Amino acid sequence: MTTHPVDEVPPARQLAAFGLQHVLAMYAGAVAVPLIVGGAMQLPPADLAYLITADLLVCGIATLIQCIGFWRFGVRLPIMQGCTFAAVSPMVIIGTTGGGLPAIYGSVIVAGLAIMLLAPVFGKLLRFFPPLVTGTVILIIGISLLPVAGNWAAGGAGSEEFGEPKNLALAAFVLAVVVGVQRFAPVFLSRIAVLVGIVVGVAVAVPFGFTDFGGVADADWVGISTPFHFGAPTFEMSAIISMLVVALVCMTETTGDFIAVGEMTDRKVDGRSLSDGLRADGLSTVLGGVFNTFPYTAYAQNVGLVGMTRVRSRWVVAAAGGMLVLLGLLPKLGAVVAAIPAPVLGGAGLVMFGTVAASGLRTLAQVDFKGNNNLTVVAVSVAMGVLPVGVPTIYDEFPDWFQTVMHSGISAGCLTAIVLNLLFNHLPSKASIEVAAREEVA
């Protein structure tokens, strides 16, 4: 009996290289959440560093649970886990006005338990995700990630040299290396094109003064995250309600990511494996609340990497999870990775995120657009998904819960696609009602 590519274990050398590539692809996104939340709360540098190492440790554990799985936890696909950006705004509000970190962690624990309870319900909703919906969602995921790559390419949001031609030149150079390696290098090297691009980019960036590794010397060798480091969690109703909305957004986004990876790896996600994957998300989020970090979700950055490299083994991403655990326990290693300049990641990110969008188009190619309203479903859903990406302040005057759902282009587009698919393809149309009425008369 042949082993499915998802379950194959590559040789150790390939496992390490492919795994490192996944770590570098998601690292900047993973540490951004604790940096933004901690920065908004004006935490001292030592606490910020603690949040980052705790985050990396739980990212690794969450990825291992998701890829390897145990009992009814884990989708067992090459899925990388990281902190969700959907929770950033509510957590900043809770942290600065409503009880600080203990209130954030209380609401995160409750949200994680809610995700675990709701996982079987979401598993039953899979029939509402035909290729029309999943292709649209995957396309929106790719499009909504592209501005992230654009910000990196320009030097990183908030950088003093944002948009300097030298930053964009470095990003373009890395992009050219990635594409060149993928096109002309031997098979193994073409599969680690992103890793090669990042390594070459860093090698070029250092002599030109884009980065320095001074922070590495200051970092500790060992850092252990202890439960409830910032005090016992507190459970405040307003904080819990806003985090429950985030939980629903995360479940919707994660469902889209699972289906996307299922399409790319030829292992379709069924109701049971979707429930198992979401249950693992919930468990990881509870662990996040206990170990001083935040809610966890599947990372779309790495979905693009799976599609681009065509490396489908879940053990590759499990190896990446192991590396994240090490980075979380050894802050010095984390400081080395953190020194990679943003434009280098931007050049690689443009390829990866573009790949996600292109995968969505490939899924939509299976959809019949003749004599139906499917084009309208895609058109309106993509419009709703891109709106908050193109105009980030569009919903600023709305209530917080509405902003949490609609500020995420992924959840806004996904909800629109599901509702419109139900409206046009599941509810009886006027024509079918008329036909049924004629048959009754006859």
GROMACS .gro file of C-alpha atoms in nm:
model
  442
    1MET     CA    1   0.000   0.000   0.000
    2THR     CA    2   0.153   0.332  -0.107
    3THR     CA    3   0.191   0.614   0.143
    4HIS     CA    4  -0.002   0.934   0.070
    5PRO     CA    5   0.238   1.230   0.006
    6VAL     CA    6   0.093   1.401   0.316
    7ASP     CA    7   0.215   1.113   0.537
    8GLU     CA    8   0.558   1.066   0.375
    9VAL     CA    9   0.862   1.140   0.593
   10PRO     CA   10   1.142   1.300   0.385
   11PRO     CA   11   1.511   1.235   0.471
   12ALA     CA   12   1.644   1.435   0.771
   13ARG     CA   13   1.839   1.686   0.556
   14GLN     CA   14   1.530   1.773   0.350
   15LEU     CA   15   1.309   1.775   0.659
   16ALA     CA   16   1.536   2.037   0.820
   17ALA     CA   17   1.560   2.258   0.509
   18PHE     CA   18   1.188   2.243   0.423
   19GLY     CA   19   1.097   2.297   0.790
   20LEU     CA   20   1.327   2.599   0.829
   21GLN     CA   21   1.167   2.751   0.519
   22HIS     CA   22   0.824   2.730   0.687
   23VAL     CA   23   0.960   2.890   1.007
   24LEU     CA   24   1.111   3.184   0.816
   25ALA     CA   25   0.789   3.229   0.615
   26MET     CA   26   0.574   3.276   0.925
   27TYR     CA   27   0.820   3.418   1.182
   28ALA     CA   28   0.760   3.788   1.117
   29GLY     CA   29   0.382   3.738   1.134
   30ALA     CA   30   0.408   3.528   1.448
   31VAL     CA   31   0.608   3.782   1.649
   32ALA     CA   32   0.409   4.079   1.515
   33VAL     CA   33   0.106   4.006   1.737
   34PRO     CA   34   0.291   4.014   2.075
   35LEU     CA   35   0.491   4.317   1.954
   36ILE     CA   36   0.177   4.512   1.860
   37VAL     CA   37  -0.021   4.420   2.173
   38GLY     CA   38   0.275   4.463   2.411
   39GLY     CA   39   0.375   4.789   2.240
   40ALA     CA   40   0.022   4.932   2.272
   41MET     CA   41   0.025   4.844   2.643
   42GLN     CA   42   0.371   5.006   2.678
   43LEU     CA   43   0.522   4.697   2.838
   44PRO     CA   44   0.893   4.712   2.929
   45PRO     CA   45   1.139   4.543   2.685
   46ALA     CA   46   1.188   4.242   2.918
   47ASP     CA   47   0.812   4.170   2.917
   48LEU     CA   48   0.797   4.214   2.538
   49ALA     CA   49   1.079   3.962   2.495
   50TYR     CA   50   0.894   3.725   2.730
   51LEU     CA   51   0.573   3.755   2.522
   52ILE     CA   52   0.766   3.674   2.202
   53THR     CA   53   0.943   3.363   2.340
   54ALA     CA   54   0.615   3.239   2.495
   55ASP     CA   55   0.442   3.294   2.160
   56LEU     CA   56   0.707   3.099   1.964
   57LEU     CA   57   0.694   2.810   2.212
   58VAL     CA   58   0.314   2.776   2.190
   59CYS     CA   59   0.323   2.829   1.808
   60GLY     CA   60   0.550   2.523   1.794
   61ILE     CA   61   0.334   2.312   2.027
   62ALA     CA   62   0.016   2.415   1.838
   63THR     CA   63   0.176   2.322   1.504
   64LEU     CA   64   0.283   1.980   1.638
   65ILE     CA   65  -0.071   1.912   1.767
   66GLN     CA   66  -0.222   2.015   1.432
   67CYS     CA   67   0.019   1.818   1.208
   68ILE     CA   68   0.081   1.502   1.410
   69GLY     CA   69  -0.246   1.495   1.602
   70PHE     CA   70  -0.367   1.277   1.889
   71TRP     CA   71  -0.711   1.124   1.943
   72ARG     CA   72  -0.965   1.376   1.798
   73PHE     CA   73  -0.723   1.671   1.796
   74GLY     CA   74  -0.539   1.780   1.481
   75VAL     CA   75  -0.628   1.795   1.110
   76ARG     CA   76  -0.308   1.597   1.026
   77LEU     CA   77  -0.223   1.815   0.724
   78PRO     CA   78   0.081   2.045   0.667
   79ILE     CA   79  -0.071   2.336   0.862
   80MET     CA   80   0.140   2.593   1.047
   81GLN     CA   81  -0.018   2.758   1.352
   82GLY     CA   82   0.039   3.114   1.467
   83CYS     CA   83  -0.124   3.402   1.657
   84THR     CA   84  -0.428   3.539   1.479
   85PHE     CA   85  -0.433   3.904   1.373
   86ALA     CA   86  -0.812   3.907   1.413
   87ALA     CA   87  -0.761   3.930   1.790
   88VAL     CA   88  -0.517   4.225   1.786
   89SER     CA   89  -0.767   4.515   1.805
   90PRO     CA   90  -0.988   4.358   2.078
   91MET     CA   91  -0.679   4.258   2.282
   92VAL     CA   92  -0.531   4.608   2.261
   93ILE     CA   93  -0.864   4.753   2.384
   94ILE     CA   94  -0.890   4.496   2.668
   95GLY     CA   95  -0.524   4.541   2.761
   96THR     CA   96  -0.525   4.921   2.769
   97THR     CA   97  -0.872   4.993   2.913
   98GLY     CA   98  -1.020   4.676   3.057
   99GLY     CA   99  -0.794   4.489   3.295
  100GLY     CA  100  -0.453   4.439   3.131
  101LEU     CA  101  -0.294   4.107   3.042
  102PRO     CA  102  -0.485   3.895   3.303
  103ALA     CA  103  -0.817   4.001   3.143
  104ILE     CA  104  -0.679   3.920   2.795
  105TYR     CA  105  -0.571   3.572   2.908
  106GLY     CA  106  -0.904   3.502   3.080
  107SER     CA  107  -1.095   3.585   2.762
  108VAL     CA  108  -0.848   3.381   2.549
  109ILE     CA  109  -0.900   3.070   2.767
  110VAL     CA  110  -1.280   3.100   2.740
  111ALA     CA  111  -1.255   3.153   2.361
  112GLY     CA  112  -1.038   2.840   2.329
  113LEU     CA  113  -1.291   2.630   2.523
  114ALA     CA  114  -1.572   2.771   2.304
  115ILE     CA  115  -1.383   2.672   1.985
  116MET     CA  116  -1.343   2.316   2.118
  117LEU     CA  117  -1.716   2.295   2.192
  118LEU     CA  118  -1.820   2.444   1.856
  119ALA     CA  119  -1.578   2.233   1.645
  120PRO     CA  120  -1.830   1.949   1.575
  121VAL     CA  121  -2.092   2.208   1.468
  122PHE     CA  122  -1.851   2.360   1.215
  123GLY     CA  123  -1.764   2.010   1.094
  124LYS     CA  124  -2.128   1.967   0.985
  125LEU     CA  125  -2.119   2.290   0.782
  126LEU     CA  126  -1.872   2.156   0.526
  127ARG     CA  127  -2.142   2.104   0.260
  128PHE     CA  128  -2.179   2.483   0.249
  129PHE     CA  129  -1.816   2.506   0.126
  130PRO     CA  130  -1.834   2.383  -0.239
  131PRO     CA  131  -1.549   2.481  -0.480
  132LEU     CA  132  -1.738   2.804  -0.556
  133VAL     CA  133  -1.702   2.916  -0.191
  134THR     CA  134  -1.361   2.764  -0.119
  135GLY     CA  135  -1.203   2.898  -0.439
  136THR     CA  136  -1.336   3.246  -0.360
  137VAL     CA  137  -1.211   3.229   0.001
  138ILE     CA  138  -0.864   3.107  -0.102
  139LEU     CA  139  -0.844   3.387  -0.360
  140ILE     CA  140  -0.940   3.645  -0.092
  141ILE     CA  141  -0.686   3.499   0.156
  142GLY     CA  142  -0.409   3.552  -0.103
  143ILE     CA  143  -0.519   3.903  -0.198
  144SER     CA  144  -0.559   4.016   0.164
  145LEU     CA  145  -0.208   3.892   0.252
  146LEU     CA  146  -0.036   4.082  -0.032
  147PRO     CA  147  -0.033   4.420   0.152
  148VAL     CA  148   0.157   4.244   0.435
  149ALA     CA  149   0.427   4.146   0.184
  150GLY     CA  150   0.415   4.499   0.041
  151ASN     CA  151   0.477   4.653   0.385
  152TRP     CA  152   0.770   4.418   0.443
  153ALA     CA  153   0.916   4.495   0.101
  154ALA     CA  154   0.904   4.870   0.175
  155GLY     CA  155   1.096   4.820   0.500
  156GLY     CA  156   0.830   4.717   0.752
  157ALA     CA  157   0.532   4.924   0.873
  158GLY     CA  158   0.652   5.208   1.095
  159SER     CA  159   1.011   5.193   0.968
  160GLU     CA  160   1.192   5.529   0.937
  161GLU     CA  161   1.312   5.427   0.590
  162PHE     CA  162   0.973   5.298   0.472
  163GLY     CA  163   0.948   5.300   0.092
  164GLU     CA  164   1.316   5.383   0.030
  165PRO     CA  165   1.420   5.256  -0.315
  166LYS     CA  166   1.700   5.046  -0.159
  167ASN     CA  167   1.439   4.847   0.043
  168LEU     CA  168   1.231   4.776  -0.266
  169ALA     CA  169   1.546   4.691  -0.463
  170LEU     CA  170   1.644   4.431  -0.200
  171ALA     CA  171   1.290   4.285  -0.204
  172ALA     CA  172   1.296   4.271  -0.586
  173PHE     CA  173   1.637   4.100  -0.575
  174VAL     CA  174   1.506   3.833  -0.335
  175LEU     CA  175   1.195   3.787  -0.553
  176ALA     CA  176   1.420   3.740  -0.858
  177VAL     CA  177   1.637   3.485  -0.671
  178VAL     CA  178   1.329   3.286  -0.560
  179VAL     CA  179   1.185   3.278  -0.913
  180GLY     CA  180   1.526   3.202  -1.069
  181VAL     CA  181   1.596   2.915  -0.828
  182GLN     CA  182   1.250   2.771  -0.884
  183ARG     CA  183   1.291   2.784  -1.262
  184PHE     CA  184   1.655   2.683  -1.317
  185ALA     CA  185   1.786   2.501  -1.005
  186PRO     CA  186   1.778   2.121  -0.949
  187VAL     CA  187   1.454   1.980  -0.800
  188PHE     CA  188   1.562   1.982  -0.433
  189LEU     CA  189   1.688   2.343  -0.448
  190SER     CA  190   1.378   2.457  -0.639
  191ARG     CA  191   1.166   2.324  -0.352
  192ILE     CA  192   1.355   2.540  -0.101
  193ALA     CA  193   1.356   2.843  -0.332
  194VAL     CA  194   1.213   3.067  -0.056
  195LEU     CA  195   1.482   2.957   0.191
  196VAL     CA  196   1.757   3.013  -0.070
  197GLY     CA  197   1.611   3.357  -0.150
  198ILE     CA  198   1.607   3.456   0.220
  199VAL     CA  199   1.963   3.329   0.284
  200VAL     CA  200   2.101   3.507  -0.027
  201GLY     CA  201   1.902   3.819   0.064
  202VAL     CA  202   2.047   3.829   0.417
  203ALA     CA  203   2.398   3.772   0.278
  204VAL     CA  204   2.352   4.078   0.054
  205ALA     CA  205   2.172   4.284   0.321
  206VAL     CA  206   2.441   4.261   0.592
  207PRO     CA  207   2.727   4.439   0.406
  208PHE     CA  208   2.484   4.708   0.288
  209GLY     CA  209   2.384   4.787   0.647
  210PHE     CA  210   2.022   4.667   0.629
  211THR     CA  211   2.056   4.477   0.954
  212ASP     CA  212   2.293   4.396   1.234
  213PHE     CA  213   2.307   4.103   1.469
  214GLY     CA  214   2.381   4.314   1.777
  215GLY     CA  215   2.061   4.200   1.949
  216VAL     CA  216   2.183   3.840   1.943
  217ALA     CA  217   2.455   3.912   2.201
  218ASP     CA  218   2.201   4.069   2.440
  219ALA     CA  219   1.952   3.780   2.419
  220ASP     CA  220   1.942   3.511   2.688
  221TRP     CA  221   2.049   3.157   2.607
  222VAL     CA  222   1.752   2.993   2.781
  223GLY     CA  223   1.402   3.123   2.846
  224ILE     CA  224   1.123   2.912   2.999
  225SER     CA  225   0.762   3.030   2.985
  226THR     CA  226   0.582   2.957   3.313
  227PRO     CA  227   0.200   2.943   3.337
  228PHE     CA  228   0.027   3.269   3.438
  229HIS     CA  229   0.354   3.466   3.448
  230PHE     CA  230   0.163   3.796   3.449
  231GLY     CA  231  -0.081   3.691   3.723
  232ALA     CA  232  -0.395   3.477   3.749
  233PRO     CA  233  -0.642   3.532   3.461
  234THR     CA  234  -0.949   3.745   3.524
  235PHE     CA  235  -1.280   3.683   3.351
  236GLU     CA  236  -1.456   4.004   3.244
  237MET     CA  237  -1.775   3.973   3.043
  238SER     CA  238  -1.706   4.248   2.785
  239ALA     CA  239  -1.360   4.102   2.715
  240ILE     CA  240  -1.500   3.748   2.683
  241ILE     CA  241  -1.777   3.855   2.441
  242SER     CA  242  -1.530   4.034   2.209
  243MET     CA  243  -1.296   3.733   2.217
  244LEU     CA  244  -1.585   3.495   2.134
  245VAL     CA  245  -1.650   3.700   1.819
  246VAL     CA  246  -1.277   3.662   1.739
  247ALA     CA  247  -1.314   3.285   1.794
  248LEU     CA  248  -1.589   3.266   1.528
  249VAL     CA  249  -1.377   3.471   1.286
  250CYS     CA  250  -1.077   3.241   1.348
  251MET     CA  251  -1.286   2.928   1.290
  252THR     CA  252  -1.412   3.069   0.959
  253GLU     CA  253  -1.059   3.164   0.845
  254THR     CA  254  -0.910   2.833   0.959
  255THR     CA  255  -1.180   2.638   0.774
  256GLY     CA  256  -1.079   2.822   0.456
  257ASP     CA  257  -0.709   2.743   0.517
  258PHE     CA  258  -0.778   2.373   0.588
  259ILE     CA  259  -0.981   2.338   0.268
  260ALA     CA  260  -0.709   2.521   0.071
  261VAL     CA  261  -0.436   2.285   0.196
  262GLY     CA  262  -0.666   1.987   0.138
  263GLU     CA  263  -0.701   2.097  -0.226
  264MET     CA  264  -0.324   2.149  -0.266
  265THR     CA  265  -0.227   1.815  -0.114
  266ASP     CA  266  -0.504   1.605  -0.277
  267ARG     CA  267  -0.637   1.505   0.065
  268LYS     CA  268  -0.982   1.658   0.080
  269VAL     CA  269  -1.093   1.776   0.423
  270ASP     CA  270  -1.410   1.602   0.546
  271GLY     CA  271  -1.640   1.699   0.833
  272ARG     CA  272  -1.456   1.484   1.088
  273SER     CA  273  -1.106   1.612   1.005
  274LEU     CA  274  -1.234   1.973   1.000
  275SER     CA  275  -1.378   1.922   1.352
  276ASP     CA  276  -1.048   1.764   1.468
  277GLY     CA  277  -0.848   2.055   1.326
  278LEU     CA  278  -1.069   2.319   1.486
  279ARG     CA  279  -1.059   2.129   1.816
  280ALA     CA  280  -0.678   2.150   1.801
  281ASP     CA  281  -0.711   2.526   1.740
  282GLY     CA  282  -0.922   2.554   2.054
  283LEU     CA  283  -0.677   2.351   2.264
  284SER     CA  284  -0.385   2.564   2.139
  285THR     CA  285  -0.578   2.882   2.223
  286VAL     CA  286  -0.639   2.755   2.579
  287LEU     CA  287  -0.266   2.679   2.607
  288GLY     CA  288  -0.202   3.033   2.479
  289GLY     CA  289  -0.409   3.178   2.763
  290VAL     CA  290  -0.225   2.963   3.020
  291PHE     CA  291   0.128   3.027   2.884
  292ASN     CA  292   0.101   3.406   2.842
  293THR     CA  293   0.024   3.433   2.472
  294PHE     CA  294  -0.276   3.470   2.240
  295PRO     CA  295  -0.539   3.288   2.026
  296TYR     CA  296  -0.403   3.052   1.756
  297THR     CA  297  -0.513   2.984   1.401
  298ALA     CA  298  -0.383   2.828   1.078
  299TYR     CA  299  -0.131   3.055   0.903
  300ALA     CA  300  -0.218   3.138   0.542
  301GLN     CA  301   0.145   3.238   0.470
  302ASN     CA  302   0.240   2.873   0.491
  303VAL     CA  303  -0.057   2.760   0.285
  304GLY     CA  304   0.107   2.955   0.000
  305LEU     CA  305   0.441   2.785   0.066
  306VAL     CA  306   0.283   2.438   0.042
  307GLY     CA  307   0.126   2.533  -0.292
  308MET     CA  308   0.444   2.689  -0.426
  309THR     CA  309   0.695   2.418  -0.329
  310ARG     CA  310   0.454   2.124  -0.379
  311VAL     CA  311   0.609   1.966  -0.066
  312ARG     CA  312   0.298   1.806   0.084
  313SER     CA  313   0.436   1.616   0.386
  314ARG     CA  314   0.283   1.712   0.721
  315TRP     CA  315   0.607   1.596   0.886
  316VAL     CA  316   0.791   1.887   0.723
  317VAL     CA  317   0.561   2.134   0.903
  318ALA     CA  318   0.585   1.924   1.222
  319ALA     CA  319   0.966   1.969   1.197
  320ALA     CA  320   0.903   2.344   1.166
  321GLY     CA  321   0.691   2.321   1.484
  322GLY     CA  322   0.984   2.154   1.661
  323MET     CA  323   1.211   2.439   1.549
  324LEU     CA  324   0.965   2.696   1.687
  325VAL     CA  325   0.967   2.517   2.025
  326LEU     CA  326   1.348   2.547   2.023
  327LEU     CA  327   1.326   2.916   1.929
  328GLY     CA  328   1.084   2.966   2.218
  329LEU     CA  329   1.318   2.795   2.465
  330LEU     CA  330   1.640   2.954   2.328
  331PRO     CA  331   1.587   3.331   2.288
  332LYS     CA  332   1.936   3.368   2.131
  333LEU     CA  333   1.825   3.163   1.831
  334GLY     CA  334   1.507   3.369   1.809
  335ALA     CA  335   1.717   3.688   1.801
  336VAL     CA  336   1.914   3.554   1.502
  337VAL     CA  337   1.592   3.494   1.306
  338ALA     CA  338   1.451   3.830   1.419
  339ALA     CA  339   1.750   4.009   1.260
  340ILE     CA  340   1.637   3.913   0.907
  341PRO     CA  341   1.547   4.245   0.739
  342ALA     CA  342   1.183   4.305   0.642
  343PRO     CA  343   1.252   4.364   0.267
  344VAL     CA  344   1.404   4.014   0.242
  345LEU     CA  345   1.083   3.864   0.381
  346GLY     CA  346   0.880   4.095   0.155
  347GLY     CA  347   1.043   3.962  -0.162
  348ALA     CA  348   0.969   3.603  -0.058
  349GLY     CA  349   0.622   3.694   0.068
  350LEU     CA  350   0.510   3.834  -0.268
  351VAL     CA  351   0.564   3.493  -0.429
  352MET     CA  352   0.402   3.296  -0.147
  353PHE     CA  353   0.093   3.512  -0.105
  354GLY     CA  354   0.048   3.540  -0.480
  355THR     CA  355   0.057   3.159  -0.490
  356VAL     CA  356  -0.236   3.144  -0.246
  357ALA     CA  357  -0.444   3.374  -0.469
  358ALA     CA  358  -0.348   3.172  -0.778
  359SER     CA  359  -0.455   2.850  -0.599
  360GLY     CA  360  -0.796   3.008  -0.544
  361LEU     CA  361  -0.823   3.077  -0.917
  362ARG     CA  362  -0.730   2.715  -0.987
  363THR     CA  363  -1.014   2.595  -0.761
  364LEU     CA  364  -1.259   2.837  -0.927
  365ALA     CA  365  -1.162   2.688  -1.265
  366GLN     CA  366  -1.362   2.376  -1.159
  367VAL     CA  367  -1.681   2.584  -1.115
  368ASP     CA  368  -1.952   2.605  -1.381
  369PHE     CA  369  -2.028   2.973  -1.452
  370LYS     CA  370  -2.278   2.918  -1.738
  371GLY     CA  371  -2.649   2.986  -1.694
  372ASN     CA  372  -2.626   3.059  -1.319
  373ASN     CA  373  -2.539   3.334  -1.071
  374ASN     CA  374  -2.201   3.197  -0.962
  375LEU     CA  375  -2.016   3.494  -1.114
  376THR     CA  376  -2.217   3.726  -0.888
  377VAL     CA  377  -2.123   3.518  -0.582
  378VAL     CA  378  -1.750   3.549  -0.664
  379ALA     CA  379  -1.774   3.917  -0.764
  380VAL     CA  380  -1.953   4.041  -0.450
  381SER     CA  381  -1.751   3.816  -0.213
  382VAL     CA  382  -1.415   3.931  -0.353
  383ALA     CA  383  -1.535   4.294  -0.335
  384MET     CA  384  -1.636   4.255   0.033
  385GLY     CA  385  -1.309   4.075   0.109
  386VAL     CA  386  -1.085   4.335  -0.056
  387LEU     CA  387  -1.274   4.637   0.082
  388PRO     CA  388  -1.114   4.638   0.432
  389VAL     CA  389  -0.775   4.559   0.275
  390GLY     CA  390  -0.790   4.858   0.038
  391VAL     CA  391  -0.966   5.095   0.282
  392PRO     CA  392  -0.857   4.982   0.633
  393THR     CA  393  -1.056   5.255   0.813
  394ILE     CA  394  -1.388   5.189   0.635
  395TYR     CA  395  -1.561   5.030   0.937
  396ASP     CA  396  -1.406   5.248   1.211
  397GLU     CA  397  -1.741   5.407   1.305
  398PHE     CA  398  -1.912   5.070   1.359
  399PRO     CA  399  -1.944   4.874   1.688
  400ASP     CA  400  -1.639   4.672   1.802
  401TRP     CA  401  -1.795   4.330   1.729
  402PHE     CA  402  -1.879   4.439   1.373
  403GLN     CA  403  -1.525   4.570   1.321
  404THR     CA  404  -1.377   4.242   1.446
  405VAL     CA  405  -1.569   4.045   1.183
  406MET     CA  406  -1.554   4.287   0.891
  407HIS     CA  407  -1.202   4.430   0.935
  408SER     CA  408  -1.070   4.085   0.845
  409GLY     CA  409  -1.105   4.066   0.468
  410ILE     CA  410  -1.090   3.687   0.496
  411SER     CA  411  -1.388   3.653   0.732
  412ALA     CA  412  -1.587   3.928   0.552
  413GLY     CA  413  -1.536   3.760   0.214
  414CYS     CA  414  -1.595   3.411   0.350
  415LEU     CA  415  -1.925   3.502   0.519
  416THR     CA  416  -2.041   3.683   0.202
  417ALA     CA  417  -1.954   3.381  -0.016
  418ILE     CA  418  -2.140   3.140   0.216
  419VAL     CA  419  -2.453   3.360   0.235
  420LEU     CA  420  -2.464   3.428  -0.142
  421ASN     CA  421  -2.406   3.060  -0.224
  422LEU     CA  422  -2.701   2.970   0.003
  423LEU     CA  423  -2.913   3.244  -0.156
  424PHE     CA  424  -2.843   3.151  -0.519
  425ASN     CA  425  -2.772   2.777  -0.504
  426HIS     CA  426  -2.957   2.631  -0.203
  427LEU     CA  427  -3.281   2.827  -0.172
  428PRO     CA  428  -3.541   2.737  -0.437
  429SER     CA  429  -3.536   2.989  -0.724
  430LYS     CA  430  -3.843   3.154  -0.880
  431ALA     CA  431  -3.810   2.930  -1.186
  432SER     CA  432  -3.806   2.606  -0.983
  433ILE     CA  433  -4.105   2.723  -0.774
  434GLU     CA  434  -4.300   2.797  -1.097
  435VAL     CA  435  -4.209   2.454  -1.240
  436ALA     CA  436  -4.322   2.282  -0.919
  437ALA     CA  437  -4.650   2.478  -0.924
  438ARG     CA  438  -4.716   2.376  -1.289
  439GLU     CA  439  -4.649   2.009  -1.208
  440GLU     CA  440  -4.900   2.025  -0.918
  441VAL     CA  441  -5.167   2.176  -1.147
  442ALA     CA  442  -5.101   1.913  -1.412
   0.00000   0.00000   0.00000
